[in-house]
Coordinates of C-alpha atoms in Angstrom, one line a residue:
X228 CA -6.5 -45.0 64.6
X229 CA -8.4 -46.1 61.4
X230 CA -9.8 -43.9 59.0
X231 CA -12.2 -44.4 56.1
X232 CA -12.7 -42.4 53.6
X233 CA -16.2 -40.5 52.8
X234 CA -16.5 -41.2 48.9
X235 CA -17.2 -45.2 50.2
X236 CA -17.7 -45.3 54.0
X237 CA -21.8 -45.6 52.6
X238 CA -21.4 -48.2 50.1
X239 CA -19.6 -50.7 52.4
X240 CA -22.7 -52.5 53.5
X241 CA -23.3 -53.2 50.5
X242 CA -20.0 -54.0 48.4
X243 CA -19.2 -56.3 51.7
X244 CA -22.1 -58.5 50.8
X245 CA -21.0 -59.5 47.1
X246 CA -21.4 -62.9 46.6
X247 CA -19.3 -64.7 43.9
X248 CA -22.5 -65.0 41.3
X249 CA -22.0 -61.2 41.0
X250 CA -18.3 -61.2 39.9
X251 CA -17.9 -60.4 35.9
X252 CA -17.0 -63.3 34.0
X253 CA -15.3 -61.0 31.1
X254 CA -13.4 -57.8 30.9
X255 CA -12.8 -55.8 27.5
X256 CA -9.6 -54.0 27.4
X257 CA -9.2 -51.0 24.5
X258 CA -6.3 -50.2 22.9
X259 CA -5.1 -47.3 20.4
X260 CA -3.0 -48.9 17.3
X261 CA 0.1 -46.7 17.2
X262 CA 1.7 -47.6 14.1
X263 CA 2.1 -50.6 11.7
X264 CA 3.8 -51.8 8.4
X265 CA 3.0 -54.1 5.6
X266 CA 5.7 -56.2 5.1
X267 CA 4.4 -57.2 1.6
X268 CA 3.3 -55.3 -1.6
X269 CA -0.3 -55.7 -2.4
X270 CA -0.8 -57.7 -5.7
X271 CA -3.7 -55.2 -7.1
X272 CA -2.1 -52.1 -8.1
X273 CA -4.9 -49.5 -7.6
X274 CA -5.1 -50.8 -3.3
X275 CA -2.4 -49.5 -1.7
X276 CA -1.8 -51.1 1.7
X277 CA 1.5 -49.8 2.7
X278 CA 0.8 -47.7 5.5
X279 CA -1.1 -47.9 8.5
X280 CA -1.3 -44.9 10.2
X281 CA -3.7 -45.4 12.9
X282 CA -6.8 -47.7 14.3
X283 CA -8.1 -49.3 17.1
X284 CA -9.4 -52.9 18.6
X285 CA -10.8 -54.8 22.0
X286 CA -9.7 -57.2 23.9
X287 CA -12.4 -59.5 25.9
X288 CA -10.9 -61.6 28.5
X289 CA -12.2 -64.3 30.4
X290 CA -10.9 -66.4 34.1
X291 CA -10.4 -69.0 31.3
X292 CA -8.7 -67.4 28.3
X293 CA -6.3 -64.2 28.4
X294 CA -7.9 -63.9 25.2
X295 CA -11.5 -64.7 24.5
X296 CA -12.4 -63.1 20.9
X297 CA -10.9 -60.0 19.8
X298 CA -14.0 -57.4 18.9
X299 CA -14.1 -54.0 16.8
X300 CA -11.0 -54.0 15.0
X301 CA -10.3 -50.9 12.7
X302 CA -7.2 -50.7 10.5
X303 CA -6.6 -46.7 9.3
X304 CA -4.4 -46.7 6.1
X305 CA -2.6 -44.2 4.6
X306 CA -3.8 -44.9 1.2
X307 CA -7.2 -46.9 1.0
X308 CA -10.3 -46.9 2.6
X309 CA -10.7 -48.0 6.6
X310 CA -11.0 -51.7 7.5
X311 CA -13.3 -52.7 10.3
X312 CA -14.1 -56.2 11.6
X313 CA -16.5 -56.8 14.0
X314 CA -15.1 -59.7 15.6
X315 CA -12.5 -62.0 15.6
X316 CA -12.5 -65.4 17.1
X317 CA -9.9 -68.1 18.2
X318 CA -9.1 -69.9 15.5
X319 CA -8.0 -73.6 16.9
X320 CA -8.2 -75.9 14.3
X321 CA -4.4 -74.9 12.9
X322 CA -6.3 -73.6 9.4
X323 CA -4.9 -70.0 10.0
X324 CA -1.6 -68.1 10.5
X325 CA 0.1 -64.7 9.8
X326 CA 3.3 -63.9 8.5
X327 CA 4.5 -67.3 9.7
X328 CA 3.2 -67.3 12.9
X329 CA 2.2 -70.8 12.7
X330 CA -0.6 -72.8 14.7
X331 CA 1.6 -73.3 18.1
X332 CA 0.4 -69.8 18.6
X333 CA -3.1 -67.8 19.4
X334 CA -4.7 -66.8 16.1
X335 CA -7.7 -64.8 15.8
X336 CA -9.6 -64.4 12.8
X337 CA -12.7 -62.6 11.0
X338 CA -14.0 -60.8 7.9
X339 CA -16.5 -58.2 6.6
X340 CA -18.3 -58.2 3.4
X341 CA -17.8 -56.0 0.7
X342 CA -14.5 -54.6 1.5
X343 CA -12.3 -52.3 -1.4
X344 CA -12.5 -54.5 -4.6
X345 CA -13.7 -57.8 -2.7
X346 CA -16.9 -59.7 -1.5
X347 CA -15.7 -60.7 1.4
X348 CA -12.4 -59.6 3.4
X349 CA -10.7 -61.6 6.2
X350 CA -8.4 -60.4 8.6
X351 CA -6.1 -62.3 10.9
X352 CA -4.6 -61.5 14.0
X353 CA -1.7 -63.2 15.8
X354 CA -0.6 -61.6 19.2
X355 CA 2.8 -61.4 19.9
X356 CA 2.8 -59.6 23.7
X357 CA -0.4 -59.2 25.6
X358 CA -1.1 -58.9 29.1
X359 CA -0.5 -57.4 31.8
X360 CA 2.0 -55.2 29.6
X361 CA 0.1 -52.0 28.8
X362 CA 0.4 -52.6 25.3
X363 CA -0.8 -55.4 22.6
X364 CA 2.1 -56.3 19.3
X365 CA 0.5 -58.3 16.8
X366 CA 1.5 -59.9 13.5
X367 CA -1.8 -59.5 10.9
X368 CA -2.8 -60.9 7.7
X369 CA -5.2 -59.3 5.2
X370 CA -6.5 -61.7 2.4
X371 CA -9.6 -61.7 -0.2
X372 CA -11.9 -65.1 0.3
X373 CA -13.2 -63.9 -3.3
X374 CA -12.3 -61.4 -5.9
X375 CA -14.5 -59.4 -7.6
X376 CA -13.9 -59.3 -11.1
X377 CA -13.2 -55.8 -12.9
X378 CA -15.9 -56.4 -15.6
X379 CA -18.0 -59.1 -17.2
X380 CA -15.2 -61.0 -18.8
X381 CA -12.7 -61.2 -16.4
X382 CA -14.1 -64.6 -14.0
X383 CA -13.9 -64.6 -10.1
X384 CA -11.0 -65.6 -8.6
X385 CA -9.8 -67.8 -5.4
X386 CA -8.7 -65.8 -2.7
X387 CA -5.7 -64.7 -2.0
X388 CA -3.4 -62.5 0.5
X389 CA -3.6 -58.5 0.2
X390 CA -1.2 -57.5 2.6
X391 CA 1.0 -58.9 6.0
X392 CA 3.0 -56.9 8.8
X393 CA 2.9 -55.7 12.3
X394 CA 1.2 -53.5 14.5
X395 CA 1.8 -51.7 17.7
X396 CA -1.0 -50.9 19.9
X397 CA -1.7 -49.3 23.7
X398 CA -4.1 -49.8 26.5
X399 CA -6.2 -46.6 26.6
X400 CA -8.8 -48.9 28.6
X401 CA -10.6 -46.3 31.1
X402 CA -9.6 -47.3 34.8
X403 CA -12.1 -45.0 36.8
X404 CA -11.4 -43.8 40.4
X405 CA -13.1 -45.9 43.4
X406 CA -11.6 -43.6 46.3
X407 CA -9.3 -41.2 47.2
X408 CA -6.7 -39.9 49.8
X409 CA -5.3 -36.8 50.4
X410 CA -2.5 -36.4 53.2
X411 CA 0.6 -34.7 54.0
X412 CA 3.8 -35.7 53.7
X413 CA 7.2 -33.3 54.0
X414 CA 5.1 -30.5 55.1
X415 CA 3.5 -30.7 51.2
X416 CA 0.0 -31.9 50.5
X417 CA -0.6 -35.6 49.1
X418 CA -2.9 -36.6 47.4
X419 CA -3.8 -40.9 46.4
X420 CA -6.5 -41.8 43.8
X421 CA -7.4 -45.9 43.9
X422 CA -7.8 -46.8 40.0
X423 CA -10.5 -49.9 40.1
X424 CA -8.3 -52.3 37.7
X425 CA -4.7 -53.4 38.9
X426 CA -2.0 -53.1 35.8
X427 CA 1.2 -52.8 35.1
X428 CA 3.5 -49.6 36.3
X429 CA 6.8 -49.2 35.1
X430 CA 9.0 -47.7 37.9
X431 CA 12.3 -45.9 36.8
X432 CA 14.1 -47.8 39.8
X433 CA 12.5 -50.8 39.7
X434 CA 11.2 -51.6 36.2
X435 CA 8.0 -52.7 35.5
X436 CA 5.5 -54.1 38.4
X437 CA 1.7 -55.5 38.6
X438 CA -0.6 -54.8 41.1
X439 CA -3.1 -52.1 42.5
X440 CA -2.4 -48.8 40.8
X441 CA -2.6 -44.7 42.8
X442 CA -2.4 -42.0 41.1
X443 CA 0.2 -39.6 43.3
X444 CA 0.5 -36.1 42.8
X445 CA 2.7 -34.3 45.6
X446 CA 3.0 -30.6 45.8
X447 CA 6.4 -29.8 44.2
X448 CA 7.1 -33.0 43.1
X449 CA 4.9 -33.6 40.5
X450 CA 2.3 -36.7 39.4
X451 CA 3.3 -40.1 39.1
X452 CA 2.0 -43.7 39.7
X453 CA 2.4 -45.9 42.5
X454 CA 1.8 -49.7 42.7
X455 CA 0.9 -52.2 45.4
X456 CA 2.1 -55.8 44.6
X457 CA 2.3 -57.1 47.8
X458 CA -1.6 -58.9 47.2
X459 CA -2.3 -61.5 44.7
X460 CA -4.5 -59.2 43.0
X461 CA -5.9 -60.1 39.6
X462 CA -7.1 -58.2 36.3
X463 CA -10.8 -59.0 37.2
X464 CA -10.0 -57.7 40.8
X465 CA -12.1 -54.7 41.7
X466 CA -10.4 -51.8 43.8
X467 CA -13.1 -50.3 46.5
X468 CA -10.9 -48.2 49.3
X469 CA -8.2 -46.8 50.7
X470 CA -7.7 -47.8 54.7
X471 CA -5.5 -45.5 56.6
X472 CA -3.8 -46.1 59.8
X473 CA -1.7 -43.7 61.5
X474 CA 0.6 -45.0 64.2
X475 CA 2.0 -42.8 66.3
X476 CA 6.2 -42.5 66.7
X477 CA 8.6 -40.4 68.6
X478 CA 10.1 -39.4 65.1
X479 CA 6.8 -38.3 63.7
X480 CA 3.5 -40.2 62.7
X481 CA 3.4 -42.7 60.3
X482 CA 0.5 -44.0 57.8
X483 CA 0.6 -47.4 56.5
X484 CA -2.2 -48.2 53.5
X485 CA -4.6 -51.3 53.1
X486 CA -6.5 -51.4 49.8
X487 CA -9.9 -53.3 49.9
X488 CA -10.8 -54.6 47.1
X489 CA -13.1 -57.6 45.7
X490 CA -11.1 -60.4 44.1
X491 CA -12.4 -61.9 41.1
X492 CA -15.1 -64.3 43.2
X493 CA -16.5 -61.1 43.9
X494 CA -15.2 -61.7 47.9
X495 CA -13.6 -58.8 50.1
X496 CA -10.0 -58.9 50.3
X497 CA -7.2 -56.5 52.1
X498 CA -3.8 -55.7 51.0
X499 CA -1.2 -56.0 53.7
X500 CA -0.3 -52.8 55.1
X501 CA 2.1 -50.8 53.3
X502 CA 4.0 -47.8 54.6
X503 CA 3.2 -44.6 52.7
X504 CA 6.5 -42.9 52.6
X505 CA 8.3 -46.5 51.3
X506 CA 5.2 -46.7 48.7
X507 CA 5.6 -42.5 47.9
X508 CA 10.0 -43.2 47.5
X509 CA 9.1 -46.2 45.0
X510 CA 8.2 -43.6 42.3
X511 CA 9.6 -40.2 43.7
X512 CA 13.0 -41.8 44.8
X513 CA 14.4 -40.8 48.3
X514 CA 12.6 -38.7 51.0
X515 CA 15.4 -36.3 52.5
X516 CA 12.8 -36.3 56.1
X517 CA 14.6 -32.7 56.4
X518 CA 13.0 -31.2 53.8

């Protein structure tokens, strides 16, 4: 027996229908800077770049680049005044690096006017890990295009490099809930939440795996995330249901789970099925069926 669930059994008709002129072209991922360093002193004494202590960015992909600009970057320091950058784009023409990260690599660069003691500030990015990992490592470069001169007598200068190091950043991109299961398994209630976006869940058994992410939380055993890999799910996939079939056994039911979910032509696709209880043990470890 198959059973849909209510939050979608009314938006089929339509979802079913999506034709591949509807399928986004782009996705923006967010992610929360963690920490950073500057692995050089800055040359002006009163601009103290030492420390960053906190900040943000987004990343728009494309089906052509993992990387299509870099948007809304904020550097917090500990010392000085905020940087934010609007944009950063793909710099292709080998005329940028960071901290040696040379032009065999993606580099992303941008600048805002009037920045500290400057008329113009540029900031360069070089990623280091992105995608699917749940976090973004960069190498950056912050350099002055001009200087603004202390007074009258002192001219302008050239620019020059303010500061280089690293930063360490996480997704904190929202991944809303398309559907959700609740079941019982062990005599204790179960209950599933589909996330739309597939991503990366590390498993303490199994390390870390892609595919279409539930949220789990068993009665008793607390609330962890499951993964479905068995599909060649992408990260402009779109989750849209849980399907449930129970099939009957002399030791008990059992439920096997399909996801639907629209690939990235915007077309309806099915996972295969995947037993619930092996999917549940992935995360939770071993079911004792005695308990």
């Amino acid at each position: 027996m198959k059973a849909v669930t209510p939050i979608v059994s009314s938006l089929f008709a339509a979802v079913f229908s999506v034709s591949a002129a509807y399928a986004d072209t782009t996705i923006t991922r967010i992610y929360t800077i963690e920490m950073g360093d500057n692995m050089s002193g800055s040359p002006i004494p009163v601009l103290d770049l030492t420390n960053i202590t906190g900040g943000s960015l987004s990343v728009v992909e494309s089906m052509a680049q993992p990387i299509e600009y870099i948007e809304n970057v904020t550097l917090e320091f500990e010392n000085a005044p905020t940087l934010t950058v609007a944009r950063l784009s793909k710099v292709t023409d080998g005329s940028k690096q960071c901290n040696g990260y040379g032009s065999y690599g993606d580099v992303y660069n941008g600048s805002v006017k009037d920045q500290w003691l400057f008329r113009e500030v540029e900031l360069t990015l070089c990623p280091q890990g992105y995608g699917p990992m749940p976090f973004l490592d960069a190498n950056y470069t912050i350099s002055a295009k001009t200087y603004e001169a202390y007074d009258s007598e002192t001219p302008s200068l050239p620019g020059f490099m303010l500061a280089e190091g690293t930063i360490h950043s996480i997704d904190v991109t929202p991944n809303p809930v398309t559907d959700v299961y609740t079941t019982t398994l062990n005599g204790k209630p179960l209950t599933l939440e589909l996330l739309k976006h597939s991503g990366e869940v590390e498993l303490e058994s199994q390390g870390m795996r892609y595919g279409i992410i539930l949220n789990a939380n068993w009665m008793g055993n607390g609330e962890r995330q499951l993964v479905i890999d068995n599909s060649p799910v992408s990260p402009f996939s779109k989750t849209i249901a849980i399907m449930v079939e129970t099939i009957p056994g002399p030791e008990g039911d059992m439920e096997t789970l399909r996801i639907v979910y629209a690939d990235e032509s915007g077309q309806r696709q099915e996972t295969y099925p995947t037993e619930l209880r092996m999917l549940v043990e992935q995360a939770y470890g071993p079911i004792d069926p005695m308990m």
